[in-house]
Amino acid sequence: VYGHYDVQPPDPLDAWQSPPFAPQIRDGRLYARGVSDDKGPMLIPIKVAEAFLATDGRLPVNVKFLFEGEEEIGSPSLEPFIAAHTTLLAADYVLSADGAMWRVDLPSITVASRGMAGLEFTLTGAAKDLHSGRHGGAVANALHAVAELVASLHTSDGRAAVAGFYDEVVGLTTDERAALAALPFDDADYLAQTGAPATFGEAGYTTLERMWARPTLEINGLWGGYQGEGSKTVIPHEAHAKITCRLVPDQDPAEITARVARHLEAHTPPGVRLTIRHDHQEALPYRLPAGHAGLQVATQVLAELYGTAPVQVRMGGTLPVSELFQRLLGIYTVFFSFSTADEDFHAPNEFFRLDRLKEGLVAWARFWELAGIQE
């Protein structure tokens, strides 16, 4: 059983309706930082274990708990810990309390997530900022150069223009596309949630396909030059950008990062120097096999609990722990969280629905019972 007890910073504090570290119940919801991601869901298997031990004196299946306190900063200690304790952590599979159901009105199981790669780069022109009247037209402006270089990374519809970026992508099958199309997703609702004026992205794919099953190359930050009040007539001598890529099977983070770096080197405008920093977190994409034993149990439990079969969904984000468990221990991760994606984790006024807490207690107990029978 995996979970994490660390949380994101609560800022901005003035946006909270109640103190972030003083839990408060309002309208059937518990509000506090980390209550949905991941303290509330992590508490569920702990309480279920307590209940079994208090009533039966034993658990119906062998369980090992692995809770960490560094998930929100990329789990830097988790990989060496797992690598050093492979025998201790040997198991049939991981049941994760972390994660989230897709919607509150529809039971779901996350069966795939995108991987991640990234880098940061700097373009440097002159040795210092220069007077734009005295030197304008004679030296390169680093901001102009970074804008040109960033623009070279995409086609007009957002498709990555990096050579080889899509070479290893395993496309969706006809059945997979049909399964995604059958999910209750509406572009208009999505636009209302995000506030975006229109959807945008790679031609030939639906919004859900682009978010869950296609790779992306995103500029996360772009900065340089004078940003204070008023004007300052300078030619900025340096400018910076941060890039992350979300990856799908069978893309390799290291290879994608190398291809992006080669693109930057080949397209750097004249008059500036390029410096690349490879210090971003990397993770492989993840896919739970369709016939996995844990997936079958989770499907049965949720169908019993909600009276309808859960849908299988994907996650556009990255779940590095699943890749670690698979690579180091040879086991898959079944995500069995009772958070839902609308509970504002990482944002002010994070909350956890109390009815989900109760449902989770029932579901985890039933899962362990069925897993014990399965053994």
XYZ file of N, CA and C in Angstrom, residues 53 56 63 76-77 81 155 169 181 185 212 239 243 271 294 310 323:
51
model
N -7.729 -5.843 12.449
C -6.957 -6.343 13.590
C -7.794 -6.341 14.864
N -10.848 -9.282 13.770
C -10.427 -10.628 13.379
C -9.048 -11.004 13.895
N -0.181 -7.458 3.842
C -0.097 -6.058 3.431
C 1.203 -5.450 3.943
N 12.757 12.216 -4.114
C 14.184 11.982 -4.364
C 14.772 10.807 -3.591
N 14.208 10.474 -2.435
C 14.761 9.382 -1.629
C 14.094 8.046 -1.900
N 15.725 4.096 -1.768
C 15.150 3.280 -0.696
C 14.594 1.973 -1.254
N 4.470 23.461 -34.467
C 3.733 23.885 -35.647
C 2.563 24.749 -35.187
N 6.129 6.729 -30.577
C 4.774 6.805 -30.022
C 3.936 5.622 -30.501
N -13.978 7.785 -26.559
C -15.111 8.526 -27.118
C -16.399 8.255 -26.352
N -17.498 13.130 -21.722
C -16.658 14.333 -21.760
C -17.225 15.287 -22.793
N -4.785 12.879 -22.676
C -4.459 11.625 -21.999
C -3.501 10.718 -22.764
N 18.064 35.647 -21.664
C 16.658 35.264 -21.530
C 16.605 33.763 -21.282
N 11.074 24.012 -20.147
C 10.296 23.117 -21.000
C 10.014 21.823 -20.248
N 24.110 35.390 -32.893
C 24.328 36.498 -31.977
C 24.097 36.181 -30.517
N -5.113 -7.191 -9.909
C -5.551 -6.093 -9.055
C -6.610 -5.231 -9.716
N -17.081 0.519 -13.025
C -16.243 1.715 -13.178
C -15.693 1.824 -14.591
N 6.131 3.957 -12.093
C 7.275 3.543 -12.911
C 8.391 2.982 -12.041
